[in-house]
Short mmCIF file of C-alpha atoms in Angstrom, two decimals:
data_model
loop_
_atom_site.label_atom_id
_atom_site.label_comp_id
_atom_site.label_asym_id
_atom_site.label_seq_id
_atom_site.Cartn_x
_atom_site.Cartn_y
_atom_site.Cartn_z
CA MET U 1364 -121.75 -57.28 71.29
CA PRO U 1365 -120.25 -56.43 74.96
CA GLU U 1366 -122.32 -57.73 77.32
CA THR U 1367 -124.06 -56.18 80.17
CA PRO U 1368 -121.40 -56.76 83.02
CA TYR U 1369 -118.59 -55.08 80.88
CA LEU U 1370 -120.71 -52.92 80.20
CA LEU U 1371 -121.63 -52.42 83.64
CA ALA U 1372 -117.91 -52.64 85.31
CA ALA U 1373 -116.70 -49.70 82.22
CA VAL U 1374 -118.64 -47.78 83.21
CA ALA U 1375 -117.91 -48.00 87.12
CA VAL U 1376 -114.54 -47.98 86.79
CA SER U 1377 -115.04 -45.25 84.49
CA ALA U 1378 -116.73 -43.55 86.91
CA VAL U 1379 -114.60 -43.77 90.41
CA ILE U 1380 -111.67 -42.81 88.27
CA THR U 1381 -113.41 -39.12 86.86
CA TRP U 1382 -114.87 -38.97 90.25
CA GLY U 1383 -111.70 -39.59 91.76
CA LEU U 1384 -109.65 -37.11 89.74
CA ARG U 1385 -112.38 -34.40 90.39
CA ALA U 1386 -112.77 -35.18 94.14
CA LEU U 1387 -109.52 -35.90 95.19
CA PRO U 1388 -106.99 -32.83 94.31
CA PHE U 1389 -109.87 -30.08 96.12
CA ALA U 1390 -107.97 -32.07 99.64
CA ALA U 1391 -103.79 -32.00 98.12
CA LEU U 1392 -104.12 -28.73 96.92
CA ALA U 1393 -106.20 -26.52 100.02
CA PRO U 1394 -103.65 -25.69 101.67
CA LEU U 1395 -101.53 -24.69 98.92
CA ARG U 1396 -104.90 -21.77 98.20
CA ALA U 1397 -102.49 -19.47 100.04
CA SER U 1398 -99.23 -19.51 97.32
CA SER U 1399 -99.49 -16.74 95.10
CA THR U 1400 -98.19 -18.95 92.06
CA VAL U 1401 -101.15 -21.29 92.46
CA GLN U 1402 -103.19 -18.05 92.49
CA TYR U 1403 -102.16 -17.20 89.71
CA LEU U 1404 -102.40 -20.48 87.63
CA SER U 1405 -106.28 -20.57 89.00
CA THR U 1406 -107.18 -17.43 87.38
CA ARG U 1407 -105.11 -17.97 84.21
CA MET U 1408 -106.28 -22.08 83.97
CA PRO U 1409 -109.61 -21.82 82.90
CA ALA U 1410 -109.46 -19.74 79.44
CA GLY U 1411 -106.00 -22.68 78.74
CA ILE U 1412 -107.55 -25.46 79.47
CA MET U 1413 -110.88 -24.69 77.33
CA VAL U 1414 -108.01 -24.17 74.54
CA ILE U 1415 -106.74 -27.39 75.03
CA LEU U 1416 -109.63 -29.56 74.52
CA LEU U 1417 -111.07 -27.90 71.86
CA VAL U 1418 -108.10 -28.72 70.16
CA TYR U 1419 -108.33 -31.91 71.27
CA CYS U 1420 -111.51 -32.17 70.28
CA LEU U 1421 -109.96 -31.47 66.64
CA ARG U 1422 -106.70 -34.01 67.11
CA ASP U 1423 -108.31 -36.33 64.55
CA LEU U 1424 -108.41 -33.24 61.66
CA PRO U 1425 -108.17 -35.28 57.99
CA VAL U 1426 -105.40 -32.97 56.84
CA THR U 1427 -105.02 -33.83 53.54
CA GLU U 1428 -108.54 -34.94 52.65
CA THR U 1429 -111.12 -32.33 50.96
CA ARG U 1430 -113.86 -33.58 54.14
CA VAL U 1431 -111.46 -31.78 56.71
CA LEU U 1432 -113.62 -29.02 55.24
CA ALA U 1433 -117.22 -29.70 57.14
CA PRO U 1434 -115.50 -29.56 60.22
CA LEU U 1435 -113.32 -26.40 59.68
CA ILE U 1436 -116.68 -24.44 58.31
CA ALA U 1437 -118.62 -25.68 60.79
CA MET U 1438 -116.15 -24.23 63.26
CA ALA U 1439 -116.46 -20.71 60.80
CA VAL U 1440 -119.78 -21.26 61.82
CA THR U 1441 -120.27 -21.85 65.89
CA VAL U 1442 -117.25 -18.74 66.19
CA GLY U 1443 -119.15 -16.60 63.38
CA LEU U 1444 -122.82 -17.44 64.60
CA HIS U 1445 -121.86 -16.38 69.17
CA LEU U 1446 -119.15 -13.14 67.94
CA TRP U 1447 -122.47 -12.26 65.94
CA ARG U 1448 -125.37 -13.32 69.02
CA ARG U 1449 -123.41 -14.68 72.35
CA ASN U 1450 -125.43 -17.00 72.49
CA ALA U 1451 -124.22 -20.40 72.87
CA LEU U 1452 -127.00 -22.57 72.34
CA LEU U 1453 -127.59 -20.98 68.51
CA SER U 1454 -123.59 -20.95 67.94
CA ILE U 1455 -123.20 -24.43 68.96
CA LEU U 1456 -126.62 -25.74 67.11
CA GLY U 1457 -126.26 -23.92 64.44
CA GLY U 1458 -122.31 -25.12 64.10
CA THR U 1459 -123.36 -28.71 65.00
CA ALA U 1460 -126.33 -28.41 62.53
CA THR U 1461 -123.96 -26.94 59.36
CA HIS U 1462 -121.44 -30.19 60.73
CA VAL U 1463 -124.08 -32.90 60.09
CA VAL U 1464 -125.63 -31.60 56.39
CA LEU U 1465 -121.68 -31.45 54.99
CA ALA U 1466 -120.67 -34.42 56.80
CA SER U 1467 -123.62 -36.23 55.55
CA VAL U 1468 -124.60 -34.53 52.70
CA VAL U 1469 -121.92 -32.90 51.25
CA PHE U 1470 -118.60 -35.11 51.93
CA ALA U 1471 -120.93 -38.60 52.08
CA HIS U 1472 -118.97 -41.21 50.73
CA MET V 51 -162.21 -4.29 94.77
CA PRO V 52 -164.59 -6.85 93.58
CA ILE V 53 -163.68 -8.29 90.95
CA ARG V 54 -166.41 -11.41 90.53
CA THR V 55 -169.92 -11.20 91.92
CA PRO V 56 -170.89 -13.93 93.66
CA VAL V 57 -173.92 -15.65 92.43
CA VAL V 58 -176.64 -15.67 95.36
CA GLY V 59 -177.04 -18.36 97.47
CA GLU V 60 -173.93 -20.37 95.40
CA PRO V 61 -172.47 -22.73 97.27
CA LEU V 62 -168.49 -22.18 98.19
CA ARG V 63 -166.34 -24.06 96.76
CA PRO V 64 -162.60 -25.16 97.73
CA VAL V 65 -160.84 -22.62 96.95
CA ASP V 66 -163.65 -19.77 98.00
CA ARG V 67 -163.77 -21.76 101.80
CA GLN V 68 -159.47 -21.91 101.56
CA LEU V 69 -160.08 -18.12 101.30
CA VAL V 70 -162.42 -17.74 104.15
CA ALA V 71 -160.02 -19.46 106.14
CA GLU V 72 -157.84 -17.13 105.46
CA PRO V 73 -157.50 -14.69 108.52
CA SER V 74 -156.19 -11.44 106.33
CA THR V 75 -158.41 -10.32 104.90
CA PRO V 76 -161.92 -10.24 106.54
CA SER V 77 -164.48 -8.78 104.72
CA ALA V 78 -164.70 -9.47 100.98
CA PRO V 79 -162.26 -12.40 100.56
CA LEU V 80 -165.05 -14.45 98.69
CA LEU V 81 -164.67 -11.54 95.24
CA ILE V 82 -161.21 -12.61 94.65
CA PRO V 83 -160.73 -15.16 92.14
CA ALA V 84 -158.77 -17.30 93.61
CA PRO V 85 -156.12 -17.46 90.69
CA ARG V 86 -155.13 -14.51 91.10
CA THR V 87 -153.44 -15.47 94.71
CA THR V 88 -151.12 -18.80 93.42
CA ALA V 89 -150.58 -16.32 89.89
CA PRO V 90 -146.57 -17.10 89.39
CA VAL V 91 -146.17 -13.10 89.51
CA ALA V 92 -147.41 -13.53 93.12
CA PRO V 93 -143.99 -14.38 95.11
CA ALA V 94 -142.70 -11.65 93.87
CA SER V 95 -145.35 -8.73 95.02
CA LEU V 96 -144.25 -10.61 98.21
CA PRO V 97 -141.44 -9.39 100.61
CA ALA V 98 -138.99 -11.75 98.94
CA PRO V 99 -137.24 -14.27 101.08
CA ALA V 100 -133.71 -13.04 102.01
CA ALA V 101 -132.08 -13.84 98.35
CA PRO V 102 -133.46 -14.41 94.88
CA PRO V 103 -133.41 -18.48 95.15
CA ALA V 104 -130.70 -20.10 94.27
CA ALA V 105 -132.78 -22.59 92.09
CA LEU V 106 -134.47 -20.03 90.16
CA SER V 107 -131.21 -17.65 89.60
CA ALA V 108 -128.87 -21.10 88.60
CA LEU V 109 -132.23 -22.32 86.29
CA LYS V 110 -131.56 -19.17 84.42
CA ASP V 111 -127.53 -18.95 84.90
CA SER V 112 -128.62 -22.44 82.92
CA ALA V 113 -129.74 -20.96 80.09
CA THR V 114 -127.21 -20.82 77.81
CA VAL V 115 -124.05 -23.04 77.56
CA GLY V 116 -125.96 -25.44 79.99
CA LEU V 117 -129.05 -26.35 77.15
CA ALA V 118 -125.96 -27.06 74.48
CA LEU V 119 -126.17 -29.59 76.71
CA VAL V 120 -129.20 -31.37 75.20
CA PRO V 121 -127.85 -31.73 72.06
CA LEU V 122 -124.62 -32.32 73.19
CA GLY V 123 -126.44 -35.25 74.99
CA LEU V 124 -128.83 -35.91 72.00
CA ALA V 125 -126.09 -36.99 69.52
CA PHE V 126 -124.35 -38.82 72.91
CA GLY V 127 -127.50 -40.67 72.58
CA VAL V 128 -127.73 -41.57 68.66
CA LEU V 129 -123.71 -42.57 69.06
CA ILE V 130 -125.44 -45.22 71.69
CA ALA V 131 -127.57 -46.27 69.08
CA GLN V 132 -126.77 -46.25 66.20
CA ALA V 133 -123.42 -48.26 68.22
CA GLY V 134 -126.03 -51.22 68.35
CA LEU V 135 -126.94 -50.45 72.87
CA ASP V 136 -130.09 -50.44 73.85
CA TRP V 137 -130.98 -47.29 74.34
CA TRP V 138 -130.98 -46.56 78.77
CA TRP V 139 -127.05 -47.12 78.32
CA ALA V 140 -127.19 -43.49 76.77
CA THR V 141 -128.94 -42.72 80.81
CA ALA V 142 -126.62 -45.11 83.10
CA PHE V 143 -123.32 -43.33 81.29
CA THR V 144 -124.64 -40.93 81.69
CA ALA V 145 -126.01 -40.53 84.78
CA PHE V 146 -123.44 -42.36 86.52
CA ILE V 147 -120.19 -40.82 84.54
CA TYR V 148 -120.84 -37.81 83.46
CA ALA V 149 -117.95 -36.69 81.53
CA GLY V 150 -119.45 -35.19 77.96
CA SER V 151 -115.64 -35.38 76.08
CA PHE V 152 -113.95 -39.05 77.51
CA GLU V 153 -117.87 -40.63 77.49
CA PHE V 154 -117.81 -40.17 73.63
CA LEU V 155 -114.49 -42.49 73.70
CA LEU V 156 -116.17 -44.90 75.86
CA ILE V 157 -118.55 -45.42 73.28
CA GLY V 158 -116.03 -46.88 70.73
CA LEU V 159 -113.90 -48.38 74.01
CA VAL V 160 -116.60 -50.56 74.36
CA THR V 161 -118.02 -51.67 71.44
CA ALA V 162 -114.40 -52.36 70.38
CA VAL V 163 -114.40 -54.83 74.21
CA ALA V 164 -111.74 -53.38 75.31
CA PRO V 165 -110.12 -54.58 78.77
CA LEU V 166 -110.76 -52.95 81.41
CA ALA V 167 -107.38 -51.32 82.16
CA THR V 168 -107.10 -49.52 78.98
CA VAL V 169 -110.61 -47.83 79.48
CA ALA V 170 -109.17 -47.06 83.35
CA LEU V 171 -105.91 -45.97 81.35
CA THR V 172 -108.59 -43.62 78.92
CA ALA V 173 -110.76 -42.40 82.02
CA PHE V 174 -106.98 -41.05 83.61
CA LEU V 175 -105.62 -39.74 81.08
CA VAL V 176 -108.35 -37.48 79.82
CA ASN V 177 -109.63 -36.65 82.46
CA ILE V 178 -106.71 -35.74 83.91
CA ARG V 179 -107.20 -32.35 83.44
CA HIS V 180 -109.94 -32.03 86.28
CA VAL V 181 -106.89 -32.32 88.61
CA PHE V 182 -106.34 -28.89 87.98
CA TYR V 183 -109.88 -27.78 88.26
CA ALA V 184 -109.14 -27.32 92.44
CA LEU V 185 -107.64 -25.00 91.56
CA SER V 186 -110.06 -22.05 90.63
CA PHE V 187 -113.68 -23.84 91.63
CA PRO V 188 -114.81 -22.83 94.34
CA LEU V 189 -115.55 -25.20 96.10
CA HIS V 190 -114.96 -23.15 99.38
CA ARG V 191 -118.36 -21.68 99.07
CA VAL V 192 -120.53 -24.89 98.81
CA ASP V 193 -121.97 -25.87 102.50
CA GLY V 194 -122.45 -29.44 103.49
CA ARG V 195 -120.31 -32.80 103.37
CA ALA V 196 -123.31 -34.43 100.46
CA ALA V 197 -123.29 -31.05 98.19
CA LYS V 198 -119.79 -30.90 98.51
CA ALA V 199 -119.40 -34.42 96.99
CA TYR V 200 -122.26 -34.08 94.70
CA SER V 201 -119.84 -30.43 93.66
CA THR V 202 -116.52 -32.32 92.76
CA PHE V 203 -118.69 -35.62 90.68
CA ALA V 204 -120.60 -33.64 88.58
CA LEU V 205 -117.35 -30.56 88.03
CA THR V 206 -117.63 -31.27 84.42
CA ASP V 207 -115.56 -29.14 81.97
CA GLU V 208 -118.92 -27.28 81.26
CA ALA V 209 -119.81 -26.41 84.95
CA PHE V 210 -115.45 -25.67 85.62
CA ALA V 211 -115.83 -22.74 82.35
CA LEU V 212 -119.49 -21.09 83.57
CA ALA V 213 -118.60 -21.34 87.54
CA THR V 214 -115.22 -19.70 86.97
CA SER V 215 -116.77 -17.14 84.66
CA GLU V 216 -116.48 -13.46 85.49
CA ARG V 217 -119.47 -12.98 86.06
CA ALA V 218 -119.98 -16.29 88.93
CA ARG V 219 -118.09 -14.61 91.13
CA ALA V 220 -120.37 -13.39 93.41
CA TRP V 221 -122.19 -17.12 92.80
CA SER V 222 -123.37 -19.00 96.32
CA GLY V 223 -122.28 -22.07 96.87
CA ARG V 224 -125.89 -23.67 96.13
CA ARG V 225 -125.93 -21.61 93.02
CA THR V 226 -123.14 -23.88 91.89
CA VAL V 227 -124.34 -27.04 93.05
CA PHE V 228 -127.89 -26.45 90.60
CA LEU V 229 -126.54 -25.27 88.02
CA GLN V 230 -124.42 -28.66 88.00
CA LEU V 231 -127.18 -30.08 88.64
CA TYR V 232 -129.64 -28.91 86.16
CA MET V 233 -126.62 -29.54 83.16
CA HIS V 234 -126.68 -32.86 84.79
CA LEU V 235 -130.23 -33.88 84.31
CA TYR V 236 -130.13 -31.55 80.54
CA TRP V 237 -127.05 -33.67 79.77
CA VAL V 238 -128.50 -37.18 81.07
CA GLY V 239 -131.88 -36.07 79.59
CA GLY V 240 -131.12 -35.56 76.26
CA ALA V 241 -128.60 -38.71 75.95
CA THR V 242 -131.54 -40.65 76.81
CA LEU V 243 -134.10 -38.87 74.15
CA GLY V 244 -131.05 -39.57 72.12
CA GLY V 245 -130.79 -43.48 72.54
CA LEU V 246 -134.36 -43.79 72.49
CA LEU V 247 -134.51 -41.62 68.79
CA GLY V 248 -131.28 -42.72 68.00
CA SER V 249 -133.23 -45.92 66.08
CA LEU V 250 -135.15 -43.30 64.11
CA VAL V 251 -132.26 -41.13 63.06
CA PRO V 252 -131.69 -42.53 59.34
CA GLU V 253 -128.34 -44.47 58.57
CA GLY V 254 -126.73 -41.75 56.59
CA VAL V 255 -126.71 -39.17 59.23
CA THR V 256 -123.49 -38.59 60.73
CA GLY V 257 -121.52 -35.99 62.23
CA LEU V 258 -123.28 -35.34 65.49
CA ASP V 259 -120.14 -35.62 67.36
CA PHE V 260 -119.33 -32.35 66.36
CA ALA V 261 -121.51 -30.71 68.62
CA LEU V 262 -118.93 -31.26 71.75
CA THR V 263 -116.30 -28.97 69.59
CA ALA V 264 -118.71 -26.67 69.29
CA LEU V 265 -119.72 -26.86 73.15
CA PHE V 266 -115.27 -26.57 73.68
CA THR V 267 -115.30 -23.13 71.06
CA VAL V 268 -117.26 -21.18 72.40
CA LEU V 269 -116.70 -21.74 75.83
CA ALA V 270 -112.49 -21.06 75.28
CA LEU V 271 -114.01 -17.86 73.14
CA ASP V 272 -115.98 -17.40 76.11
CA ALA V 273 -113.40 -17.66 78.36
CA ILE V 274 -110.74 -15.48 76.58
CA ARG V 275 -113.31 -12.99 76.33
CA ASP V 276 -113.48 -13.17 79.91
CA ARG V 277 -109.97 -12.15 80.29
CA LEU V 278 -109.21 -10.08 76.71
CA ASP V 279 -106.17 -8.26 78.61
CA ASP V 280 -104.26 -11.72 78.68
CA LEU V 281 -103.89 -12.80 75.19
CA PRO V 282 -100.33 -14.80 76.21
CA THR V 283 -102.24 -17.33 78.04
CA PRO V 284 -104.48 -18.84 75.51
CA ALA V 285 -101.40 -18.01 72.95
CA LEU V 286 -99.52 -20.93 75.28
CA ALA V 287 -102.57 -22.86 75.71
CA LEU V 288 -102.84 -23.27 72.18
CA LEU V 289 -98.85 -24.18 71.40
CA SER V 290 -98.90 -26.84 74.74
CA ALA V 291 -101.63 -28.70 73.14
CA VAL V 292 -100.03 -28.75 69.39
CA VAL V 293 -96.22 -29.49 70.69
CA ALA V 294 -98.66 -32.26 72.84
CA ARG V 295 -100.16 -34.10 69.47
CA VAL V 296 -97.72 -33.69 67.35
CA LEU V 297 -94.93 -34.54 70.34
CA PHE V 298 -96.80 -37.20 72.60
CA PRO V 299 -99.95 -38.33 70.57
CA SER V 300 -101.13 -41.27 72.32
CA GLN V 301 -101.47 -39.09 75.96
CA MET V 302 -101.82 -35.60 74.08
CA MET V 303 -104.58 -34.41 76.96
CA LEU V 304 -101.94 -35.31 79.82
CA ALA V 305 -98.54 -33.91 77.83
CA ALA V 306 -100.88 -30.69 76.56
CA CYS V 307 -102.00 -30.11 80.38
CA SER V 308 -98.74 -30.19 81.37
CA LEU V 309 -97.08 -28.57 79.62
CA PHE V 310 -99.11 -25.51 80.02
CA ALA V 311 -98.85 -25.43 83.92
CA VAL V 312 -95.08 -26.00 83.14
CA ALA V 313 -94.95 -22.80 79.93
CA LEU V 314 -97.15 -20.94 83.20
CA MET V 315 -95.57 -21.55 86.17
CA ALA V 316 -92.44 -20.47 83.96
CA ARG V 317 -93.75 -17.02 83.02
CA HIS V 318 -94.82 -16.87 86.52
CA PHE V 319 -91.32 -16.84 87.25
CA MET V 320 -89.92 -15.36 84.80
CA THR V 321 -92.61 -11.44 84.98
CA ARG V 322 -91.47 -11.74 88.74
CA ARG V 323 -88.31 -11.68 88.95
CA SER V 324 -88.26 -9.29 85.86
CA ALA V 325 -89.96 -7.11 88.42
CA ASP V 326 -88.01 -7.85 92.00
CA ARG V 327 -84.71 -6.70 89.72
CA ALA V 328 -86.73 -3.42 88.61
CA HIS V 329 -87.54 -2.83 91.32
CA GLY V 330 -83.93 -3.95 92.70
CA THR V 331 -83.08 -1.08 90.46
CA GLU V 332 -84.71 1.51 91.99
CA ARG V 333 -84.05 0.90 95.41
CA HIS V 334 -80.41 1.17 93.81
CA ALA V 335 -80.74 4.63 91.89
#
C-alpha cells in the first residue's frame, strides 16, 4: 500500500513533466510556425495521433485467447454506433457497456 | 398588457418594489409578473452583448466528446478505489495531472510503488506526443498569461482533437479555454464520483477501462472524417504504430509518434520534389 508522501511526490512529478511537455514546445516551435513543413505537419498530425493513441490502447490485446473477442466486439459496437448516430457520448457509453458485460460475464474467469 | 390584476391594498412585495424602481416602464410596471423579467429566455431577446458568450458556446461544444469524460472519469475513479487508494486520490490525480491515458497507467505504477524515476520516465514517454500538439493547437488565439498557462496545462488529447477539428476554426481563444475547463471539471467530477462509488461496484465487474479505447476510437473516426481526402495520413499513422509496437514495445508511444512524424516529412518532401520536377519539365517543354 503506497504511503501518502510517495503518492504526493508521484502526482507532483507527473504533473510537472506533463505540463512541461505541453507548454515548452510552444516557445520552441513559435519561430517555426511560418515554415511550410511545419504547416504541412500541423494539419496532418491530429488524425494520425488519434490513430496512434487507439493502437496504443490496444497494445496488450490477448491475441491468442478467446477473451480478445471482448475488446474487438466492443470496438465494433463503438465504431458502428459512431458511424450510425455520430454521437460521441452514445458511442463511448455503448462500447464501454458492451465491454464491461463481455469482460465481466461472458469471458469472466 | 396587464397580466396579473393586483389586489387593491395588497402591499408591494420586494420584487414589485424592485420593478417600481426601474425607470423604463413608468406606467404599468407593477402588473408585469416579476419572473417574466428574469426568465432565462430574456437575454436572447435583449440586444446581444457583442458576441455570443464564449462560456455558453463552449458548454455546447463540450456536450459530446467532452461529456464522454464523465464515464471515463468514473471508470478511473472506480479503478482508484479497486486499487485500494482513498477516493480523494481520484480527485487529486485528475485535478493536478489531467492526462487521461497516462493516469490509467499511473494507477498500476503507484500501487506497485514504482520508483519516482520510473514514474517520471513513463510520464515523459507516454506524454511526449504533446510536443507535437504545439504545431497545431491554436494557442496564439488565447489572450493573457494565466489563460495561456492554463490552456497548455489542460492541453489533453481530447482538447487537442476538438480545438484542431474543422468546426473549431472560428472559435475564439476564450471559447477554447472554457471548453478545456469544462472538460477538466467533467474529468475531475467523474473521477471523484467513481472514487466514492467504487467500493459499491461488485468485485467481478471489470473492463471499465475500455472507456479510454472507445474515446480514442471516436476521436480517430472524427479526425479522419474531417479530412477524408487525406487517407494516406491515418494509414501512415497506423503503420507507424504497428511497427513501433513490434520493434519498440516498451517505448511504443515515443517510437510511433517519431516514426509518424518522419514518415509525414518524407512524404512532404517527396510530393514537393515531384511537384517541382513536374514544374521544371513544363518550363523546359
